Short mmCIF file of C-alpha atoms and ligand atoms in Angstrom, two decimals:
data_model
loop_
_atom_site.label_atom_id
_atom_site.label_comp_id
_atom_site.label_asym_id
_atom_site.label_seq_id
_atom_site.Cartn_x
_atom_site.Cartn_y
_atom_site.Cartn_z
CA UNK A 1 9.23 1.04 3.38
CA UNK A 2 11.87 1.42 0.72
CA UNK A 3 14.60 -1.26 1.05
CA UNK A 4 18.16 0.00 1.51
CA UNK A 5 19.13 -0.69 -2.13
CA UNK A 6 16.35 1.58 -3.44
CA UNK A 7 13.00 0.69 -4.93
CA UNK A 8 13.95 0.14 -8.56
CA UNK A 9 16.99 -1.99 -7.80
CA UNK A 10 14.97 -3.99 -5.32
CA UNK A 11 12.26 -4.73 -7.89
CA UNK A 12 14.72 -5.60 -10.65
CA UNK A 13 16.95 -7.75 -8.41
CA UNK A 14 17.02 -11.25 -9.91
CA UNK A 15 19.16 -12.86 -7.21
CA UNK A 16 16.20 -13.66 -4.95
CA UNK A 17 14.33 -16.04 -7.27
CA UNK A 18 10.66 -15.46 -7.95
CA UNK A 19 9.15 -13.28 -5.21
CA UNK A 20 5.58 -12.70 -4.11
CA UNK A 21 3.44 -9.58 -4.07
CA UNK A 22 0.28 -9.23 -2.01
CA UNK A 23 -2.30 -7.03 -3.68
CA UNK A 24 -4.52 -5.13 -1.28
CA UNK A 25 -7.64 -3.49 -2.62
CA UNK A 26 -8.45 -0.53 -0.34
CA UNK A 27 -11.94 -0.35 -1.83
CA UNK A 28 -12.76 -3.78 -0.36
CA UNK A 29 -11.49 -3.52 3.23
CA UNK A 30 -10.83 -0.95 5.94
CA UNK A 31 -7.30 0.42 6.37
CA UNK A 32 -7.09 -1.50 9.64
CA UNK A 33 -7.96 -4.86 8.07
CA UNK A 34 -5.65 -4.12 5.14
CA UNK A 35 -2.80 -3.43 7.56
CA UNK A 36 -3.34 -6.64 9.53
CA UNK A 37 -3.33 -8.56 6.27
CA UNK A 38 -0.20 -6.79 5.01
CA UNK A 39 1.66 -7.69 8.22
CA UNK A 40 0.58 -11.33 7.97
CA UNK A 41 1.58 -11.36 4.29
CA UNK A 42 5.12 -10.19 5.07
CA UNK A 43 5.38 -12.73 7.91
CA UNK A 44 4.45 -15.38 5.34
CA UNK A 45 7.12 -14.34 2.84
CA UNK A 46 5.51 -11.67 0.67
CA UNK A 47 8.15 -9.15 -0.47
CA UNK A 48 6.04 -6.31 -1.84
CA UNK A 49 2.59 -4.85 -1.19
CA UNK A 50 0.54 -3.49 -4.06
CA UNK A 51 -2.29 -1.14 -3.16
CA UNK A 52 -4.98 -0.77 -5.77
CA UNK A 53 -7.32 -2.80 -7.88
CA UNK A 54 -10.80 -1.34 -7.91
CA UNK A 55 -11.54 1.26 -10.51
CA UNK A 56 -13.45 3.77 -8.40
CA UNK A 57 -11.63 4.07 -5.07
CA UNK A 58 -11.03 7.72 -4.12
CA UNK A 59 -7.56 9.09 -3.24
CA UNK A 60 -8.49 9.52 0.40
CA UNK A 61 -9.20 5.81 0.96
CA UNK A 62 -6.07 4.75 -0.92
CA UNK A 63 -3.99 7.21 1.10
CA UNK A 64 -5.34 6.04 4.48
CA UNK A 65 -4.47 2.46 3.61
CA UNK A 66 -0.95 3.29 2.40
CA UNK A 67 -0.25 5.40 5.49
CA UNK A 68 -1.54 2.79 7.88
CA UNK A 69 0.54 -0.01 6.29
CA UNK A 70 3.66 2.18 6.22
CA UNK A 71 3.29 3.10 9.89
CA UNK A 72 2.86 -0.55 10.83
CA UNK A 73 5.96 -1.57 8.86
CA UNK A 74 7.97 1.21 10.52
CA UNK A 75 6.94 -0.03 13.95
CA UNK A 76 7.82 -3.61 13.01
CA UNK A 77 11.20 -2.46 11.68
CA UNK A 78 11.90 -0.65 14.93
CA UNK A 79 10.80 -3.65 17.02
CA UNK A 80 13.01 -5.96 14.93
CA UNK A 81 15.99 -3.62 15.36
CA UNK A 82 15.64 -4.03 19.16
CA UNK A 83 15.58 -7.82 19.05
CA UNK A 84 18.70 -9.94 18.42
CA UNK A 85 16.55 -12.71 16.87
CA UNK A 86 14.85 -10.51 14.26
CA UNK A 87 16.06 -9.03 11.02
CA UNK A 88 14.78 -5.52 10.40
CA UNK A 89 15.24 -5.96 6.63
CA UNK A 90 12.26 -8.36 6.75
CA UNK A 91 10.07 -5.27 7.17
CA UNK A 92 11.68 -3.09 4.55
CA UNK A 93 8.97 -4.09 2.12
CA UNK A 94 7.82 -1.49 -0.39
CA UNK A 95 4.22 -0.33 -0.59
CA UNK A 96 3.55 0.38 -4.24
CA UNK A 97 0.47 1.80 -5.92
CA UNK A 98 -1.15 -0.38 -8.56
CA UNK A 99 -3.72 2.15 -9.72
CA UNK A 100 -6.87 1.75 -11.72
CA UNK A 101 -6.42 5.34 -12.87
CA UNK A 102 -5.26 8.82 -11.89
CA UNK A 103 -7.75 8.99 -9.01
CA UNK A 104 -6.20 6.31 -6.78
CA UNK A 105 -2.93 7.94 -5.71
CA UNK A 106 -1.14 8.60 -2.42
CA UNK A 107 2.06 10.41 -1.43
CA UNK A 108 2.52 7.80 1.33
CA UNK A 109 3.34 5.09 -1.23
CA UNK A 110 6.98 4.23 -1.98
CA UNK A 111 6.30 4.07 -5.69
CA UNK A 112 3.78 3.40 -8.40
CA UNK A 113 3.55 1.01 -11.31
CA UNK A 114 3.26 3.75 -13.91
CA UNK A 115 1.45 1.70 -16.49
CA UNK A 116 0.46 1.64 -20.08
CA UNK A 117 -2.31 -0.89 -20.71
CA UNK A 118 -0.63 -1.88 -23.94
CA UNK A 119 -3.47 -3.93 -25.40
CA UNK A 120 -6.21 -1.46 -24.58
CA UNK A 121 -8.51 -0.14 -27.25
CA UNK A 122 -9.03 2.99 -25.22
CA UNK A 123 -6.90 6.12 -25.30
CA UNK A 124 -7.83 6.61 -21.66
CA UNK A 125 -5.72 3.65 -20.49
CA UNK A 126 -2.95 4.12 -23.03
CA UNK A 127 -2.13 7.73 -22.15
CA UNK A 128 -4.96 9.91 -20.75
CA UNK A 129 -4.98 8.66 -17.14
CA UNK A 130 -1.18 8.95 -17.16
CA UNK A 131 -1.41 12.57 -18.33
CA UNK A 132 -3.73 13.32 -15.42
CA UNK A 133 -1.60 11.52 -12.82
CA UNK A 134 1.90 12.64 -13.86
CA UNK A 135 1.80 16.19 -12.34
CA UNK A 136 0.52 14.77 -9.04
CA UNK A 137 3.30 12.16 -8.91
CA UNK A 138 5.88 14.82 -9.75
CA UNK A 139 4.55 17.13 -7.04
CA UNK A 140 4.63 14.47 -4.31
CA UNK A 141 7.80 12.76 -5.50
CA UNK A 142 6.30 9.28 -5.84
CA UNK A 143 8.81 7.08 -7.69
CA UNK A 144 7.46 5.78 -10.98
CA UNK A 145 8.18 2.24 -12.17
CA UNK A 146 7.68 2.28 -15.96
CA UNK A 147 5.43 -0.72 -16.53
CA UNK A 148 3.79 -2.28 -19.54
CA UNK A 149 0.51 -4.01 -18.68
CA UNK A 150 -0.92 -6.71 -20.93
CA UNK A 151 -4.19 -8.50 -20.26
CA UNK A 152 -4.87 -12.10 -21.19
CA UNK A 153 -8.11 -14.03 -21.44
CA UNK A 154 -10.43 -14.25 -19.52
CA UNK A 155 -9.37 -10.76 -18.36
CA UNK A 156 -12.04 -10.20 -15.70
CA UNK A 157 -13.21 -6.74 -14.77
CA UNK A 158 -9.94 -5.05 -15.69
CA UNK A 159 -10.12 -6.53 -19.19
CA UNK A 160 -13.64 -5.20 -19.58
CA UNK A 161 -13.11 -1.74 -18.09
CA UNK A 162 -9.75 -1.41 -19.82
CA UNK A 163 -11.30 -2.38 -23.19
CA UNK A 164 -8.48 -4.85 -23.69
CA UNK A 165 -7.98 -6.84 -26.87
CA UNK A 166 -7.33 -9.95 -24.81
CA UNK A 167 -4.51 -12.30 -25.70
CA UNK A 168 -5.28 -15.99 -25.35
CA UNK A 169 -3.15 -18.81 -24.01
CA UNK A 170 -1.66 -19.62 -27.43
CA UNK A 171 -0.67 -16.07 -28.31
CA UNK A 172 2.96 -16.56 -27.40
CA UNK A 173 4.26 -14.75 -30.52
CA UNK A 174 2.16 -11.75 -29.61
CA UNK A 175 3.30 -11.96 -25.97
CA UNK A 176 6.89 -11.86 -27.24
CA UNK A 177 6.13 -8.82 -29.41
CA UNK A 178 4.52 -7.00 -26.51
CA UNK A 179 7.54 -7.75 -24.33
CA UNK A 180 9.92 -6.53 -27.00
CA UNK A 181 7.86 -3.39 -27.54
CA UNK A 182 7.74 -2.76 -23.79
CA UNK A 183 11.52 -2.94 -23.66
CA UNK A 184 11.89 -0.68 -26.69
CA UNK A 185 9.65 1.89 -24.98
CA UNK A 186 12.03 1.78 -22.02
CA UNK A 187 9.66 0.00 -19.61
CA UNK A 188 11.52 -1.87 -16.89
CA UNK A 189 8.64 -4.11 -15.94
CA UNK A 190 6.00 -6.04 -17.87
CA UNK A 191 2.91 -7.16 -15.99
CA UNK A 192 1.10 -10.14 -17.53
CA UNK A 193 -2.44 -10.28 -16.16
CA UNK A 194 -5.34 -12.67 -16.65
CA UNK A 195 -7.75 -10.74 -14.40
CA UNK A 196 -8.40 -10.72 -10.68
CA UNK A 197 -10.40 -13.71 -9.53
CA UNK A 198 -9.91 -15.41 -12.87
CA UNK A 199 -10.15 -19.19 -13.15
CA UNK A 200 -7.31 -19.26 -15.66
CA UNK A 201 -3.74 -18.07 -15.16
CA UNK A 202 -1.49 -16.58 -17.84
CA UNK A 203 -0.16 -19.58 -19.78
CA UNK A 204 3.35 -20.88 -19.26
CA UNK A 205 4.00 -20.55 -23.01
CA UNK A 206 3.17 -16.84 -23.00
CA UNK A 207 5.28 -16.13 -19.89
CA UNK A 208 8.10 -18.07 -21.48
CA UNK A 209 7.84 -16.11 -24.73
CA UNK A 210 7.95 -12.77 -22.89
CA UNK A 211 10.92 -14.03 -20.90
CA UNK A 212 12.96 -14.31 -24.11
CA UNK A 213 13.34 -10.53 -23.96
CA UNK A 214 16.34 -9.78 -21.76
CA UNK A 215 16.37 -7.23 -18.96
CA UNK A 216 12.62 -7.03 -18.56
CA UNK A 217 11.21 -7.85 -15.15
CA UNK A 218 8.07 -9.98 -15.43
CA UNK A 219 5.19 -9.70 -12.98
CA UNK A 220 2.49 -12.33 -13.42
CA UNK A 221 -0.94 -12.29 -11.81
CA UNK A 222 -4.56 -13.27 -12.05
CA UNK A 223 -6.05 -16.49 -10.68
CA UNK A 224 -2.96 -17.72 -8.85
CA UNK A 225 -4.30 -19.77 -5.92
CA UNK A 226 -2.08 -22.78 -5.35
CA UNK A 227 1.53 -23.74 -4.90
CA UNK A 228 1.39 -25.42 -8.32
CA UNK A 229 0.09 -22.28 -10.05
CA UNK A 230 2.88 -20.26 -8.45
CA UNK A 231 5.52 -22.82 -9.34
CA UNK A 232 4.38 -22.96 -12.95
CA UNK A 233 4.54 -19.18 -13.35
CA UNK A 234 7.96 -19.04 -11.68
CA UNK A 235 9.39 -21.88 -13.78
CA UNK A 236 8.07 -20.21 -16.93
CA UNK A 237 9.99 -17.04 -16.12
CA UNK A 238 8.01 -14.83 -13.73
CA UNK A 239 10.21 -12.63 -11.53
CA UNK A 240 7.25 -11.78 -9.33
CA UNK A 241 3.83 -13.31 -8.85
CA UNK A 242 0.87 -11.37 -7.52
CA UNK A 243 -2.08 -12.65 -5.55
CA UNK A 244 -5.06 -10.60 -4.41
CA UNK A 245 -8.19 -12.74 -4.17
CA UNK A 246 -6.30 -15.34 -2.14
CA UNK A 247 -5.96 -12.83 0.69
CA UNK A 248 -9.52 -11.56 0.44
CA UNK A 249 -10.96 -15.10 0.45
CA UNK A 250 -8.98 -16.24 3.48
CA UNK A 251 -11.19 -17.14 6.45
CA UNK A 252 -8.90 -15.50 9.00
CA UNK A 253 -5.30 -14.43 9.49
CA UNK A 254 -4.06 -17.99 10.10
CA UNK A 255 -5.70 -19.19 6.89
CA UNK A 256 -4.24 -16.22 5.02
CA UNK A 257 -0.76 -17.03 6.31
CA UNK A 258 -1.06 -20.64 5.26
CA UNK A 259 -2.26 -19.71 1.77
CA UNK A 260 0.43 -17.10 1.20
CA UNK A 261 3.19 -19.36 2.57
CA UNK A 262 2.07 -22.00 0.09
CA UNK A 263 2.27 -19.76 -2.98
CA UNK A 264 5.56 -18.29 -1.76
CA UNK A 265 6.95 -21.84 -1.47
CA UNK A 266 5.73 -22.61 -5.01
CA UNK A 267 7.32 -19.44 -6.40
CA UNK A 268 10.64 -20.18 -4.69
CA UNK A 269 10.78 -23.84 -5.78
C1 1GP B 301 -5.02 -8.65 -10.21
O1 1GP B 301 -3.27 -10.03 -10.88
C2 1GP B 301 -3.92 -9.54 -9.79
O2 1GP B 301 -4.50 -7.53 -10.84
C3 1GP B 301 -4.35 -10.54 -8.78
O3 1GP B 301 -5.29 -11.47 -9.23
O4 1GP B 301 -7.00 -11.49 -7.42
O5 1GP B 301 -6.82 -13.41 -8.99
O6 1GP B 301 -5.06 -13.02 -7.28
P1 1GP B 301 -6.07 -12.41 -8.18
#
């Protein structure tokens, strides 16, 4: 659900410290499981849900997941509005597409990270997928969040599929240049990624270098598992941290809640 201040203002708001995003991959779980996990994530302090990840999930599956999560959040908002002890704003958490390409879209999403994979060697991820997706997004009125996407080593599947010229942990000058370029293109958000399931996170030095560029919201993800990882990213300048594998690897909902609460605590430290 879109928060009262609007999606873009909500994302760019810096008064809340470093916030947490739960990434749900609809290609890896049913809409029902995804929804249960999204509810538990919000109860544990997550403040945005990304839907996406896999490269070959069809629209239909993505749409079912977005719709199901949105309906659940609406019900929770209503329930909270009826209870004096609950705050309905807790449930006004946006569901945003984080697409692998123009195939994974849904009108039920509140917005989309409309991305340029800036360090891709492939025209497809620089502009072609965007050309395919833009008319659809226009037609269904999905709000676009102009986002630069830069992949760091080891990069994982997205680095491979996206044909990324990976940055390494010492490439802070290059990270700064990418951030500056992103801002000059008019992107509001820069997503620094080391790959889903990666054993290495984006380095503090590179986050810090990108942070030198004012008025650019930094999302950092890939391999964040612990409170310490989250704290390091936040202290280096991340405005948002993303975790995906953490949720998928959780044994059950209680374990998931504990893991997310931990990274949320690290981010907010
Ligand atoms: C992937 O950055 C995200 O795009 C999340 O990575 O799955 O390693 O948490 P993890």
